[in-house]
PDB file of C-alpha atoms and ligand atoms in Angstrom:
ATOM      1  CA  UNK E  76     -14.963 -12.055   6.146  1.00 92.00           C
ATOM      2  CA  UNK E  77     -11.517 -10.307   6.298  1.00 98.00           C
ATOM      3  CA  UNK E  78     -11.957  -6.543   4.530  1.00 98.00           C
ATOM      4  CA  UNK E  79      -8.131  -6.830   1.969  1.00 98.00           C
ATOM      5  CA  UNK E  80      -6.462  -4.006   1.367  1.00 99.00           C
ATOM      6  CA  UNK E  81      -3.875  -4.574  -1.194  1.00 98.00           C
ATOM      7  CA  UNK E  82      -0.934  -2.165  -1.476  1.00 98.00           C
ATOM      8  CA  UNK E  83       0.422  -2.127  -5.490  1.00 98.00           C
ATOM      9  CA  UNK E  84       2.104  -0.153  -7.703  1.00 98.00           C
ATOM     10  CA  UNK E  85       4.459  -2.136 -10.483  1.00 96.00           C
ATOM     11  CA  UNK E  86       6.713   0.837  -9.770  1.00 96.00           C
ATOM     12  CA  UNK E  87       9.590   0.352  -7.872  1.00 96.00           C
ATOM     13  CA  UNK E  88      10.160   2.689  -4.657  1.00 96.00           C
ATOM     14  CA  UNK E  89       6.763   4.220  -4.729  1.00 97.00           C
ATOM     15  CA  UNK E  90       5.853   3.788  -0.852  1.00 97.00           C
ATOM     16  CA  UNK E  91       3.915   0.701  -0.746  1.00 98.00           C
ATOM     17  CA  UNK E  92       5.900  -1.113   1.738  1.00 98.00           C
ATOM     18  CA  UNK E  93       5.917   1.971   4.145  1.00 98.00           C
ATOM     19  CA  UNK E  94       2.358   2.359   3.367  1.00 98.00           C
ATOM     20  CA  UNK E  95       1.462  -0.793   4.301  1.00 98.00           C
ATOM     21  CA  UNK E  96       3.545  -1.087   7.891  1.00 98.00           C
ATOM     22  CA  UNK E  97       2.119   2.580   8.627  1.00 98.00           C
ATOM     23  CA  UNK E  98      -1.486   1.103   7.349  1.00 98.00           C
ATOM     24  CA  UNK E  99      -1.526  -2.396   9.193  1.00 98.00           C
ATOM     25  CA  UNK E 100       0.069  -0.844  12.237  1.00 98.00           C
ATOM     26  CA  UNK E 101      -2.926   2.127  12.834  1.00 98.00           C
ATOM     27  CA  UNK E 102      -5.487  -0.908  12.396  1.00 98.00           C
ATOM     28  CA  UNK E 103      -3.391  -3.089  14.908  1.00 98.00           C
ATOM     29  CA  UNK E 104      -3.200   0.133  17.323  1.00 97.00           C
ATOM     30  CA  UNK E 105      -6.979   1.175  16.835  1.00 96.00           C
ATOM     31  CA  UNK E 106      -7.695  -2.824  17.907  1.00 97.00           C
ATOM     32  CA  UNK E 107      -8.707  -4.632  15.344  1.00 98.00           C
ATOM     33  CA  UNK E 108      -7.038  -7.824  14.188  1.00 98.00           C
ATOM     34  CA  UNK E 109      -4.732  -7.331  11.123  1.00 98.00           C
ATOM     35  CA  UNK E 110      -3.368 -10.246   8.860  1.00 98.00           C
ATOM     36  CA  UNK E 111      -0.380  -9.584   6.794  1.00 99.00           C
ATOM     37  CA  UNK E 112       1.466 -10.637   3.864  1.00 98.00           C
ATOM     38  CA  UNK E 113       4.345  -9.600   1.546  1.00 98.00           C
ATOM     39  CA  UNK E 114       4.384 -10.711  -1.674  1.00 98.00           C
ATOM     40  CA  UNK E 115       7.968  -9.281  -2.666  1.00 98.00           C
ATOM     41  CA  UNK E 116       9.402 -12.859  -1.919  1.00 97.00           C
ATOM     42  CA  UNK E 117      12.761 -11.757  -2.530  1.00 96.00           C
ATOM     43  CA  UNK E 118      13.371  -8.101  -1.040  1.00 97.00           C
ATOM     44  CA  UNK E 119      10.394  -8.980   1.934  1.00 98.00           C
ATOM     45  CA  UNK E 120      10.636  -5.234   2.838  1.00 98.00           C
ATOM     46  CA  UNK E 121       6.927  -5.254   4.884  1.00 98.00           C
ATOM     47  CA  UNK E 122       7.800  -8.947   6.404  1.00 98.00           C
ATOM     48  CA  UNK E 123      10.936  -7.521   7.507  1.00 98.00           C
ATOM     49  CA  UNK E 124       9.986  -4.244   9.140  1.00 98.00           C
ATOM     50  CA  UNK E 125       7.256  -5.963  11.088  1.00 98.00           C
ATOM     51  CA  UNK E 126      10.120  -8.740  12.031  1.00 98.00           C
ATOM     52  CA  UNK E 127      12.054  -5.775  13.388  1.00 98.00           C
ATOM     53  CA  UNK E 128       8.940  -4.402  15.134  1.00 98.00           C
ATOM     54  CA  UNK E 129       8.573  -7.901  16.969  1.00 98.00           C
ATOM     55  CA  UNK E 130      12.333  -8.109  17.872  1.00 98.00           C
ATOM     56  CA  UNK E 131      12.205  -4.551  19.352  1.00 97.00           C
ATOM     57  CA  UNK E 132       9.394  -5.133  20.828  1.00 97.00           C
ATOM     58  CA  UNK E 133      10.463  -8.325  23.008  1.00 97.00           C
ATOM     59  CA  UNK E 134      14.309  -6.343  23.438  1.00 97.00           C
ATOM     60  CA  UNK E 135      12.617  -2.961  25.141  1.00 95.00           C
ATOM     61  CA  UNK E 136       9.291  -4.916  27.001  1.00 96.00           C
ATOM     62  CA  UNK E 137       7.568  -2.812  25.061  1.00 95.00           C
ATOM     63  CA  UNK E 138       3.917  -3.914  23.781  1.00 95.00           C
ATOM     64  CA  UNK E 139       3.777  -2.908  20.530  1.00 97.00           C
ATOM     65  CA  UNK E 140       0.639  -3.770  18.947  1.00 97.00           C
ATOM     66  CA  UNK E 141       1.146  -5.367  15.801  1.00 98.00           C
ATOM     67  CA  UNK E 142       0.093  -7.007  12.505  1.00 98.00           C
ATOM     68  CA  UNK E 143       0.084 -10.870  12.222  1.00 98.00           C
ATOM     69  CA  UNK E 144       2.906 -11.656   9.418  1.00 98.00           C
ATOM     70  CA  UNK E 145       2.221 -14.847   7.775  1.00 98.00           C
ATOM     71  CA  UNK E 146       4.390 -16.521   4.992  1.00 97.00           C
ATOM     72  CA  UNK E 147       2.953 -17.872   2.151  1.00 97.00           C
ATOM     73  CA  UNK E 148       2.712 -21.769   2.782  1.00 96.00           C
ATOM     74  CA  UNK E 149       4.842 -24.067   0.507  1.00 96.00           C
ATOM     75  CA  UNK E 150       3.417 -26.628  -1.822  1.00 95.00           C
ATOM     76  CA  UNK E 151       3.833 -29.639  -2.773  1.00 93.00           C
ATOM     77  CA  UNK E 152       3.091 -30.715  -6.687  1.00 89.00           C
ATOM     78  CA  UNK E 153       0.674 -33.504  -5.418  1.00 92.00           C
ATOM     79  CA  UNK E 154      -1.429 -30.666  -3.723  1.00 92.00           C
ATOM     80  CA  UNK E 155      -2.276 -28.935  -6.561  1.00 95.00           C
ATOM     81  CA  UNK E 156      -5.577 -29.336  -8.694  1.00 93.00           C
ATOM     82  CA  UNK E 157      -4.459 -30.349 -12.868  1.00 93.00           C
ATOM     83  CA  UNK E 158      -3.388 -27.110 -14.271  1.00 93.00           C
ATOM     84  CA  UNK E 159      -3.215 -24.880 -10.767  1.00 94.00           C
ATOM     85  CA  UNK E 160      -0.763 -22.313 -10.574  1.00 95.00           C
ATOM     86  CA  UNK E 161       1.452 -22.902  -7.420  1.00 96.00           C
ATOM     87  CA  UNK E 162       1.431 -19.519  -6.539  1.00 97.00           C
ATOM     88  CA  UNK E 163      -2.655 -19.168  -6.536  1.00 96.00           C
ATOM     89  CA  UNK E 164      -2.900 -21.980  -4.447  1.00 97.00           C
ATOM     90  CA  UNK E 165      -0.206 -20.626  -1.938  1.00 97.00           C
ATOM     91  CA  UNK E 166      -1.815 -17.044  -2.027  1.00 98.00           C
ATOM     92  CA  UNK E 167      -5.596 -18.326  -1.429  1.00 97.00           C
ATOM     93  CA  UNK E 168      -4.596 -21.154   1.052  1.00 97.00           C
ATOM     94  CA  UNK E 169      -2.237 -18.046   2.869  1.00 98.00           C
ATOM     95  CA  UNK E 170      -5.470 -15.596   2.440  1.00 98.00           C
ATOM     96  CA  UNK E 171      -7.888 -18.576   3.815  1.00 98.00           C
ATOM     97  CA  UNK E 172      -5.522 -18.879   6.723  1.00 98.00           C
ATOM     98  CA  UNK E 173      -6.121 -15.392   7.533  1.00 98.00           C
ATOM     99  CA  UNK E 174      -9.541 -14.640   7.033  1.00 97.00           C
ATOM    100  CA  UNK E 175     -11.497 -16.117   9.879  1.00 96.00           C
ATOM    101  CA  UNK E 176      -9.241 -14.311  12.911  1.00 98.00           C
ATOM    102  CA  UNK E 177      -8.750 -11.180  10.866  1.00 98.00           C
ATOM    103  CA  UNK E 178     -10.728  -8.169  10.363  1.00 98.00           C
ATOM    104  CA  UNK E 179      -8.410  -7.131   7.766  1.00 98.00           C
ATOM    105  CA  UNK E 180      -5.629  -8.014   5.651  1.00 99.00           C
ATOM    106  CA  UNK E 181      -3.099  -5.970   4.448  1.00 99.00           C
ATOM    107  CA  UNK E 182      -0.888  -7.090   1.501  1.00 99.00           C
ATOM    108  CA  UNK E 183       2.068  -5.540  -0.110  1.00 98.00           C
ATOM    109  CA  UNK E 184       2.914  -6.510  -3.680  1.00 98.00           C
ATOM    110  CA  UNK E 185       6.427  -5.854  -5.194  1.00 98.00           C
ATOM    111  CA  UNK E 186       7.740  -3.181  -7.552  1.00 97.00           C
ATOM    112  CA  UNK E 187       6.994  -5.529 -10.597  1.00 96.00           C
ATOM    113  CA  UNK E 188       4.726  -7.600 -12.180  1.00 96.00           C
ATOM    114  CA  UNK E 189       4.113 -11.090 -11.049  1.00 97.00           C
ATOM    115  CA  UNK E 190       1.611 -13.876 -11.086  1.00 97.00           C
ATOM    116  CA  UNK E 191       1.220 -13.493  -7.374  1.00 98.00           C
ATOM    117  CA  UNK E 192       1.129  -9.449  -8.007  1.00 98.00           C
ATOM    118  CA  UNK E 193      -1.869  -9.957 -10.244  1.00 97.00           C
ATOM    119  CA  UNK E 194      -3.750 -12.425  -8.399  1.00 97.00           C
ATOM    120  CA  UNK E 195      -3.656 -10.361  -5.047  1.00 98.00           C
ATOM    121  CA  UNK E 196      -4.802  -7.002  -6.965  1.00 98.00           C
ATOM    122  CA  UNK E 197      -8.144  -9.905  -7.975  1.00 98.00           C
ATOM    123  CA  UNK E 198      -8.638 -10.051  -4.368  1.00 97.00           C
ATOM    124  CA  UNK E 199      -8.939  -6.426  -2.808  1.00 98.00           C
ATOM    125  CA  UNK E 200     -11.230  -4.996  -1.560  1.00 98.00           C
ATOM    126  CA  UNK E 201      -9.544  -1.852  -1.121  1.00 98.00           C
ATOM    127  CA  UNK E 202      -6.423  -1.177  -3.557  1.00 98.00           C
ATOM    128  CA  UNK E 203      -4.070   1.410  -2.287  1.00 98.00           C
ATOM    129  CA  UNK E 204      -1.410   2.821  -5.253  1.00 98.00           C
ATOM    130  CA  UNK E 205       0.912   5.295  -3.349  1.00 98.00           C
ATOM    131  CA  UNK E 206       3.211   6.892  -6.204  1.00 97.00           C
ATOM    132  CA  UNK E 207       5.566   9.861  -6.771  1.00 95.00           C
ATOM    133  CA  UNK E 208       4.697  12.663  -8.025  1.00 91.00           C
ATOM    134  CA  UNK E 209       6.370  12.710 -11.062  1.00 92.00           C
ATOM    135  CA  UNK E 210       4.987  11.945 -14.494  1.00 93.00           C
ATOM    136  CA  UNK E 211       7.957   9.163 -14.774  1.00 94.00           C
ATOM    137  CA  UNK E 212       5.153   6.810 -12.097  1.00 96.00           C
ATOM    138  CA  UNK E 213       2.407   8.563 -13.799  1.00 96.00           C
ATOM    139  CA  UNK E 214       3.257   6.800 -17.074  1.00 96.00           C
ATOM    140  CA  UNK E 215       2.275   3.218 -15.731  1.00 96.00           C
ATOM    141  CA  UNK E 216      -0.863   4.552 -14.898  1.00 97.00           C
ATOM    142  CA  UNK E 217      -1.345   6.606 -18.177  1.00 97.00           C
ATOM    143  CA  UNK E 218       0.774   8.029 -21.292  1.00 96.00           C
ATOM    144  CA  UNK E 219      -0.241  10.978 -21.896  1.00 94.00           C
ATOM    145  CA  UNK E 220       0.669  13.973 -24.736  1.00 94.00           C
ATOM    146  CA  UNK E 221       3.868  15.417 -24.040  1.00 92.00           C
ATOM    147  CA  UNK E 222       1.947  19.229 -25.558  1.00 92.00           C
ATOM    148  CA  UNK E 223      -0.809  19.463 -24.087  1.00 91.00           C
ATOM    149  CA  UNK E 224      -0.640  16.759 -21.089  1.00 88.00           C
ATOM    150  CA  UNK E 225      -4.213  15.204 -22.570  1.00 92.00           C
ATOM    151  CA  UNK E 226      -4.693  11.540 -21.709  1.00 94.00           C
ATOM    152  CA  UNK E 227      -4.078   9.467 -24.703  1.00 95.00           C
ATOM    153  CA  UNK E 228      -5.023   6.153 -22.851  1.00 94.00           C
ATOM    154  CA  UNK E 229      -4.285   3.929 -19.920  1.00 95.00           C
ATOM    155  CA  UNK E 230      -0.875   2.563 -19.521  1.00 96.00           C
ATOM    156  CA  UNK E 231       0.372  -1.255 -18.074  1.00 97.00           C
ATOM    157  CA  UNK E 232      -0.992  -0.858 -14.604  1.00 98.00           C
ATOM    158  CA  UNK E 233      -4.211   0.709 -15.260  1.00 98.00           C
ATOM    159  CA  UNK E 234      -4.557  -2.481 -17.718  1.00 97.00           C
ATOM    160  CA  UNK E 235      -3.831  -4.823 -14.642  1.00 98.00           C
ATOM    161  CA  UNK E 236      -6.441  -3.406 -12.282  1.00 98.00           C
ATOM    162  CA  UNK E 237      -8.655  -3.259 -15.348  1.00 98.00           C
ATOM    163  CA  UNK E 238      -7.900  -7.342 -15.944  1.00 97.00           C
ATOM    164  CA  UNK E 239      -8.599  -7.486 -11.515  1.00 98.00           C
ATOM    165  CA  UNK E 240     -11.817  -5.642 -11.714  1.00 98.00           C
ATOM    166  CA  UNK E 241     -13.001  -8.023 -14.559  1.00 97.00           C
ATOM    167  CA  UNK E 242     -12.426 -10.817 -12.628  1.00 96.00           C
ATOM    168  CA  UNK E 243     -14.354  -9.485  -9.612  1.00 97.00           C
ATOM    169  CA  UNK E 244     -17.111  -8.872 -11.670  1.00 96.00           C
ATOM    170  CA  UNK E 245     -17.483 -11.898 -12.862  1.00 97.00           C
ATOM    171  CA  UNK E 246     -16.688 -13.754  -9.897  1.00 95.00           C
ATOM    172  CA  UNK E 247     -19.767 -11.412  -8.234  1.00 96.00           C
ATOM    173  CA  UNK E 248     -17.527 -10.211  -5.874  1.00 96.00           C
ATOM    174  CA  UNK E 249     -17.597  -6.080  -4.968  1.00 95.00           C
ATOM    175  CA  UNK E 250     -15.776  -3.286  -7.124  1.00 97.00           C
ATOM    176  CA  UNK E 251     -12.401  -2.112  -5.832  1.00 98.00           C
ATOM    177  CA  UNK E 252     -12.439   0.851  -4.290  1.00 98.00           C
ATOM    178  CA  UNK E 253      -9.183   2.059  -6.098  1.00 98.00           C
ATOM    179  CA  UNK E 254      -7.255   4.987  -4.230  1.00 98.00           C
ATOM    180  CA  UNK E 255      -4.159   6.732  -5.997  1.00 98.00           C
ATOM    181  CA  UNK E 256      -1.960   8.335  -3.198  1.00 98.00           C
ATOM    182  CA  UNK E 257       0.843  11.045  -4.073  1.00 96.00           C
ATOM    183  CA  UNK E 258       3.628  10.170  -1.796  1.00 96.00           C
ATOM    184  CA  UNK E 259       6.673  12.393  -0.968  1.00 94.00           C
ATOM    185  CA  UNK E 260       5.021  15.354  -1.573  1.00 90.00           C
ATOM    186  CA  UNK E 261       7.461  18.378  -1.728  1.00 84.00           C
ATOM    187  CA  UNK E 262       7.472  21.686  -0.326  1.00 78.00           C
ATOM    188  CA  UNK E 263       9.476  22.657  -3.782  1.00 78.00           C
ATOM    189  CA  UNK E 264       8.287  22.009  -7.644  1.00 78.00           C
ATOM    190  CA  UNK E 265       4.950  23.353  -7.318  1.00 85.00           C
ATOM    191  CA  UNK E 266       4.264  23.677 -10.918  1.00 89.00           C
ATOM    192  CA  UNK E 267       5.289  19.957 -11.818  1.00 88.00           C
ATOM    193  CA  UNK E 268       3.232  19.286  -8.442  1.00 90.00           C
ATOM    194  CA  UNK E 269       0.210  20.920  -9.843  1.00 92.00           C
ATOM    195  CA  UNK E 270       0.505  19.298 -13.657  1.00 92.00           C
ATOM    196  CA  UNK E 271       0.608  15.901 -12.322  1.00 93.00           C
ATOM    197  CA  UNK E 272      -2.207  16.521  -9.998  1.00 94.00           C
ATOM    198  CA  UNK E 273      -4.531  18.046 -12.757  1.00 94.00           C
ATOM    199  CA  UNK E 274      -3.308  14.816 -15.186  1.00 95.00           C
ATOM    200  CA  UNK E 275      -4.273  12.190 -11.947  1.00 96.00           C
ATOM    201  CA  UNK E 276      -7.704  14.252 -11.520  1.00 96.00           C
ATOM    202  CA  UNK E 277      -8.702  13.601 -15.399  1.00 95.00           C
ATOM    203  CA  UNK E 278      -7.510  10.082 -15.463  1.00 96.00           C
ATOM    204  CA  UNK E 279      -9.207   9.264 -11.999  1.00 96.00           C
ATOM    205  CA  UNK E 280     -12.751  10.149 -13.988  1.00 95.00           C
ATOM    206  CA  UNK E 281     -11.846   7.995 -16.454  1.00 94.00           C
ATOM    207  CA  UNK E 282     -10.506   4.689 -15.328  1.00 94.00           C
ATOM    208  CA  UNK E 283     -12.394   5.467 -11.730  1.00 95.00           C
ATOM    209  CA  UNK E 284      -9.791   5.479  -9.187  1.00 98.00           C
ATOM    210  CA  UNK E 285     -10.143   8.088  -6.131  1.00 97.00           C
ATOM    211  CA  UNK E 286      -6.721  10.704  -5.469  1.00 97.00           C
ATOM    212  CA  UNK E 287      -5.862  11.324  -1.733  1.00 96.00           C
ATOM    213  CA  UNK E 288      -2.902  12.855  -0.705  1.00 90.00           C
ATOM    214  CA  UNK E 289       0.112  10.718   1.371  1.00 92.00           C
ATOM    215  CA  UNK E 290       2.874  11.793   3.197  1.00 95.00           C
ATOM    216  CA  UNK E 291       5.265  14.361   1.999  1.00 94.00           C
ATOM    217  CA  UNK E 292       9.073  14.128   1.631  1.00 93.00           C
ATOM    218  CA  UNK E 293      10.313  13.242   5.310  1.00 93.00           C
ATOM    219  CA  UNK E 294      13.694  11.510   6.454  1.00 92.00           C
ATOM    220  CA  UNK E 295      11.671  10.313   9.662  1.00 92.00           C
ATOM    221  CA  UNK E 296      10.288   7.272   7.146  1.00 92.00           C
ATOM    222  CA  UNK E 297      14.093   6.236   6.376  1.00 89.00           C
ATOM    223  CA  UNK E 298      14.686   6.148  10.261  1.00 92.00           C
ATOM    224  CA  UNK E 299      11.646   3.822  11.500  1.00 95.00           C
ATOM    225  CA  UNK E 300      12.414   0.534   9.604  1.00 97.00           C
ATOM    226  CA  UNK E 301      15.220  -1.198  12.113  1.00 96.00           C
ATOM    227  CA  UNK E 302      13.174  -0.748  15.044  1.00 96.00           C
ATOM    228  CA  UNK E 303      10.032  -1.516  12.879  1.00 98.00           C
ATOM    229  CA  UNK E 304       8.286   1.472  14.390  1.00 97.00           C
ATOM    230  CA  UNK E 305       5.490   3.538  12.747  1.00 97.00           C
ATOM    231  CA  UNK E 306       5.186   7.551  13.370  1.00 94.00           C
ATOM    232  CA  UNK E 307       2.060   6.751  15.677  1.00 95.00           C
ATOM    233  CA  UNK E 308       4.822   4.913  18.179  1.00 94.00           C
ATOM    234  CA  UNK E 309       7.236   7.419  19.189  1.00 92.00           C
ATOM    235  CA  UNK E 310       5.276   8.690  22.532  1.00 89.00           C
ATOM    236  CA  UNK E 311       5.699   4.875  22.966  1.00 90.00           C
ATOM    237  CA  UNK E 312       9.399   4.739  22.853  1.00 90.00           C
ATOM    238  CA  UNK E 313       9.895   7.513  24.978  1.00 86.00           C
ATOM    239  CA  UNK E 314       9.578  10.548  22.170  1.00 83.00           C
ATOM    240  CA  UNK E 315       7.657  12.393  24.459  1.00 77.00           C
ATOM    241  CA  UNK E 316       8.193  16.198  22.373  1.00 79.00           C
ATOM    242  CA  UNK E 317       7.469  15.112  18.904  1.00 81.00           C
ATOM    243  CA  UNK E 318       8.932  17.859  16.652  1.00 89.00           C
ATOM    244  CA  UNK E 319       6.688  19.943  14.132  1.00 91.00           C
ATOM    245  CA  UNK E 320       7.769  17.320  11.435  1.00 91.00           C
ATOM    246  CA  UNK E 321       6.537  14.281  13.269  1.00 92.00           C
ATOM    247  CA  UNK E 322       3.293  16.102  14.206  1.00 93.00           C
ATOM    248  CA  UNK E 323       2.685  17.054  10.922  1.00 94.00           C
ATOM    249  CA  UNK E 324       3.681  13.474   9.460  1.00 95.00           C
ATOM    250  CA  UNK E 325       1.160  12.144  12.177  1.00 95.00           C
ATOM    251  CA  UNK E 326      -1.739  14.294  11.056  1.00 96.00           C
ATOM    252  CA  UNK E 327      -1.171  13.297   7.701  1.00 96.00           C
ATOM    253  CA  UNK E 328      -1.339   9.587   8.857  1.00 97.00           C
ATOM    254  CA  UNK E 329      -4.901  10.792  10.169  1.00 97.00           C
ATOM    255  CA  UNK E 330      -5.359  12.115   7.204  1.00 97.00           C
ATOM    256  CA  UNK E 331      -4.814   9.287   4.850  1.00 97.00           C
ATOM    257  CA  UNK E 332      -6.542   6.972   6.955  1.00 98.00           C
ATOM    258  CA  UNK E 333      -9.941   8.965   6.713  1.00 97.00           C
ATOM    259  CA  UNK E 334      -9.426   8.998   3.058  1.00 97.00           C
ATOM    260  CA  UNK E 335      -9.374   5.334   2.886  1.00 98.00           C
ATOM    261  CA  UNK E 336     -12.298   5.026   4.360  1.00 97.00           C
ATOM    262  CA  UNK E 337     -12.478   1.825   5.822  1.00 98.00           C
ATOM    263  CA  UNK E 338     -15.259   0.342   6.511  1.00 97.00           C
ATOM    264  CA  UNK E 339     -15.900   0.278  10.939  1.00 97.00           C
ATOM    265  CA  UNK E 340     -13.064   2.311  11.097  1.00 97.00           C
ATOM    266  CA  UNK E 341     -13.391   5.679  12.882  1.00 94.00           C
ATOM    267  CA  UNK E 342      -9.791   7.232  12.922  1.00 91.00           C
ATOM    268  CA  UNK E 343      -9.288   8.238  16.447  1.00 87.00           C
ATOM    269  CA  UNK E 344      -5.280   8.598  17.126  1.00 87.00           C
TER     270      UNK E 344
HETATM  271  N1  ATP Y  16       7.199  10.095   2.322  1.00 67.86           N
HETATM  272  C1  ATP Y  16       8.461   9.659   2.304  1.00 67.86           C
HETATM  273  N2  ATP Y  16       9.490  10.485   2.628  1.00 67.86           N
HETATM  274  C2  ATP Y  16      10.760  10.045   2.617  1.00 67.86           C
HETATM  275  N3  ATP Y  16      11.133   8.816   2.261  1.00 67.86           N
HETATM  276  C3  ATP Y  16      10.158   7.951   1.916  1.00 67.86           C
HETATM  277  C4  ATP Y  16       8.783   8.306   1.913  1.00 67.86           C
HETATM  278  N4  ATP Y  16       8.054   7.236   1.514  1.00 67.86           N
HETATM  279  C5  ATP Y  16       8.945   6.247   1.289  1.00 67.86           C
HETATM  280  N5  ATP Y  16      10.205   6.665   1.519  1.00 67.86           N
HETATM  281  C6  ATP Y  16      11.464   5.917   1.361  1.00 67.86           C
HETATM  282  O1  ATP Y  16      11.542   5.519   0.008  1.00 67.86           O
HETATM  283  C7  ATP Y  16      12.122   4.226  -0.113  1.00 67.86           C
HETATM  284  C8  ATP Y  16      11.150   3.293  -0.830  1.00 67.86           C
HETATM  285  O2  ATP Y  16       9.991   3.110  -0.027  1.00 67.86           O
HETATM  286  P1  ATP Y  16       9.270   1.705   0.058  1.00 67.86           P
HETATM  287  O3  ATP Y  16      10.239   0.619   0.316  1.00 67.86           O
HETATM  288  O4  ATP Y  16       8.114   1.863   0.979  1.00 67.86           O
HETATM  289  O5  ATP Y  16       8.741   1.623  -1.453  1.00 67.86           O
HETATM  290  P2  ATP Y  16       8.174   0.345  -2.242  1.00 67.86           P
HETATM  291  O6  ATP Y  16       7.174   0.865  -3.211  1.00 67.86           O
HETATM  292  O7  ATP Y  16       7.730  -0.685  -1.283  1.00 67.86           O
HETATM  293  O8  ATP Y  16       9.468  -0.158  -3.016  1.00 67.86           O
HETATM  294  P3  ATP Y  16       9.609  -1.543  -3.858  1.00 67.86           P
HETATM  295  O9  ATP Y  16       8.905  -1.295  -5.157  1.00 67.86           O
HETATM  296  O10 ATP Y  16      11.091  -1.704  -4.020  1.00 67.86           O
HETATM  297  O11 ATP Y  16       8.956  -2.605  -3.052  1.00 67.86           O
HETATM  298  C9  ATP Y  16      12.434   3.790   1.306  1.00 67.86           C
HETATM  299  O12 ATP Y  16      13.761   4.121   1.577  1.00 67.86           O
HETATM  300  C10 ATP Y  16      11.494   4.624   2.154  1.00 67.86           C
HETATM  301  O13 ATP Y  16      11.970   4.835   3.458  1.00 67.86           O
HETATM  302 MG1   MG Y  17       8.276  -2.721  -1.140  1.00 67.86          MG
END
């Protein structure tokens, strides 16, 4: 069976879309097979930067290995069991679709909560939460008290992965392995830097989520997305002297993807 790494965050502009292109596209380059879907019907940020990827691709002759986009299938009322939700059946029958020819699946959710949203965080295997560092993402995860920054209790999000893990449990299925990532980390700010890192150490003992670090603030990641390129292609396009930034942006792609820890993957780029 497909290993599903979902990519959530109910905060908008967190990283999960990037994450999940730069994700799905070091699987795809390392070999393995690599099912995708976006579930942000309406913005399609992940379905469109791999669209761009495949029309660059066939423009430049270039062969860019990448992750197989799927929609999710329409339904028709008469498909549905009494009392199915549409959207489970099109995210399962989309999933089932995928799962025999993939060796993962990478899914992006959107900035919000959804039915679909919810149902895909029920389904991972790995959950990936990239978020800013500021305590304005850190209060979906937590609230916490304002003089003395102690954890007063989990927060809307936590409560949704909470609900997910349930589920798994009782469905006998394995425990997420839950990874917080602190995206566009800055050079400046160190002491907000180092208060929200203390408040996501506590909070990861208590609601058991694991903190790696993601990629700090570059412009590089605004640049990629019409070509639907990924740091790890730019010797590819002809960027043969990568500047310190891109180097350093690779290596922290390394990075990240050792953290994750997939399983059979050994992290060789
Ligand atoms: N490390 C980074 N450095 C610089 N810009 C970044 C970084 N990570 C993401 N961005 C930029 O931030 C914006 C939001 O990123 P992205 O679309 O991946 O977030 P998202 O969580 O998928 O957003 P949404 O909730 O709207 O789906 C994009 O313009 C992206 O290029
Ligand atoms: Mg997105």
């Amino acid at each position: 069976m497909a290993h599903i790494i979902v990519v959530g965050n109910e905060k908008g502009g967190s990283g999960k879309s990037t994450t999940c292109m730069h994700v799905a596209t070091a699987l795809a380059r390392s070999g393995f097979r690599v099912g995708a879907l976006d579930l942000d019907l309406r913005q399609r940020t992940f379905g469109r930067y791999v669209e761009n990827r495949i029309a660059f691709a066939q423009k430049s002759g270039l062969a860019l290995p990448t992750p197989d986009m799927r929609d999710l299938p329409e339904v028709e009322a008469g498909q549905l069991q009494p009392g199915e939700n549409a959207y489970d059946h099109r995210l399962s029958a989309a999933v089932s679709a995928l799962d025999a020819g993939s060796d993962f699946i990478v899914i992006d959710c959107p900035g919000s909560h959804t039915r679909l949203s919810q149902l895909a965080h029920s389904l991972a295997d790995t959950l990936i939460t990239p978020m800013n560092d500021s305590f304005i993402d850190f209060d979906l995860l937590a609230r916490i008290d304002p003089e003395t920054n102690k954890i007063l209790g989990p927060s809307i999000y936590s409560e949704m992965v909470w609900q997910a893990r349930q589920l798994r449990a009782q469905a006998g299925l394995k425990p997420i392995d839950w990874i917080v990532l602190r995206n566009r980390l800055g050079a400046q700010q160190m002491h907000n830097k180092k208060k929200v890192g203390k408040a996501l150490e506590d909070l990861s003992r208590r609601i058991g989520f694991r903190v790696i670090p993601g990629f700090s603030e570059r412009v590089i990641f605004r640049e990629l997305f019409p070509r639907g390129l990924t740091l790890l292609d730019l010797k590819d396009v002809g960027v043969d002297n990568l500047n310190i930034s891109n180097v350093a942006a690779r290596q922290e792609l390394r990075d990240l993807m050792r953290a994750v820890n997939l399983p059979g993957v050994d992290v060789a780029f």
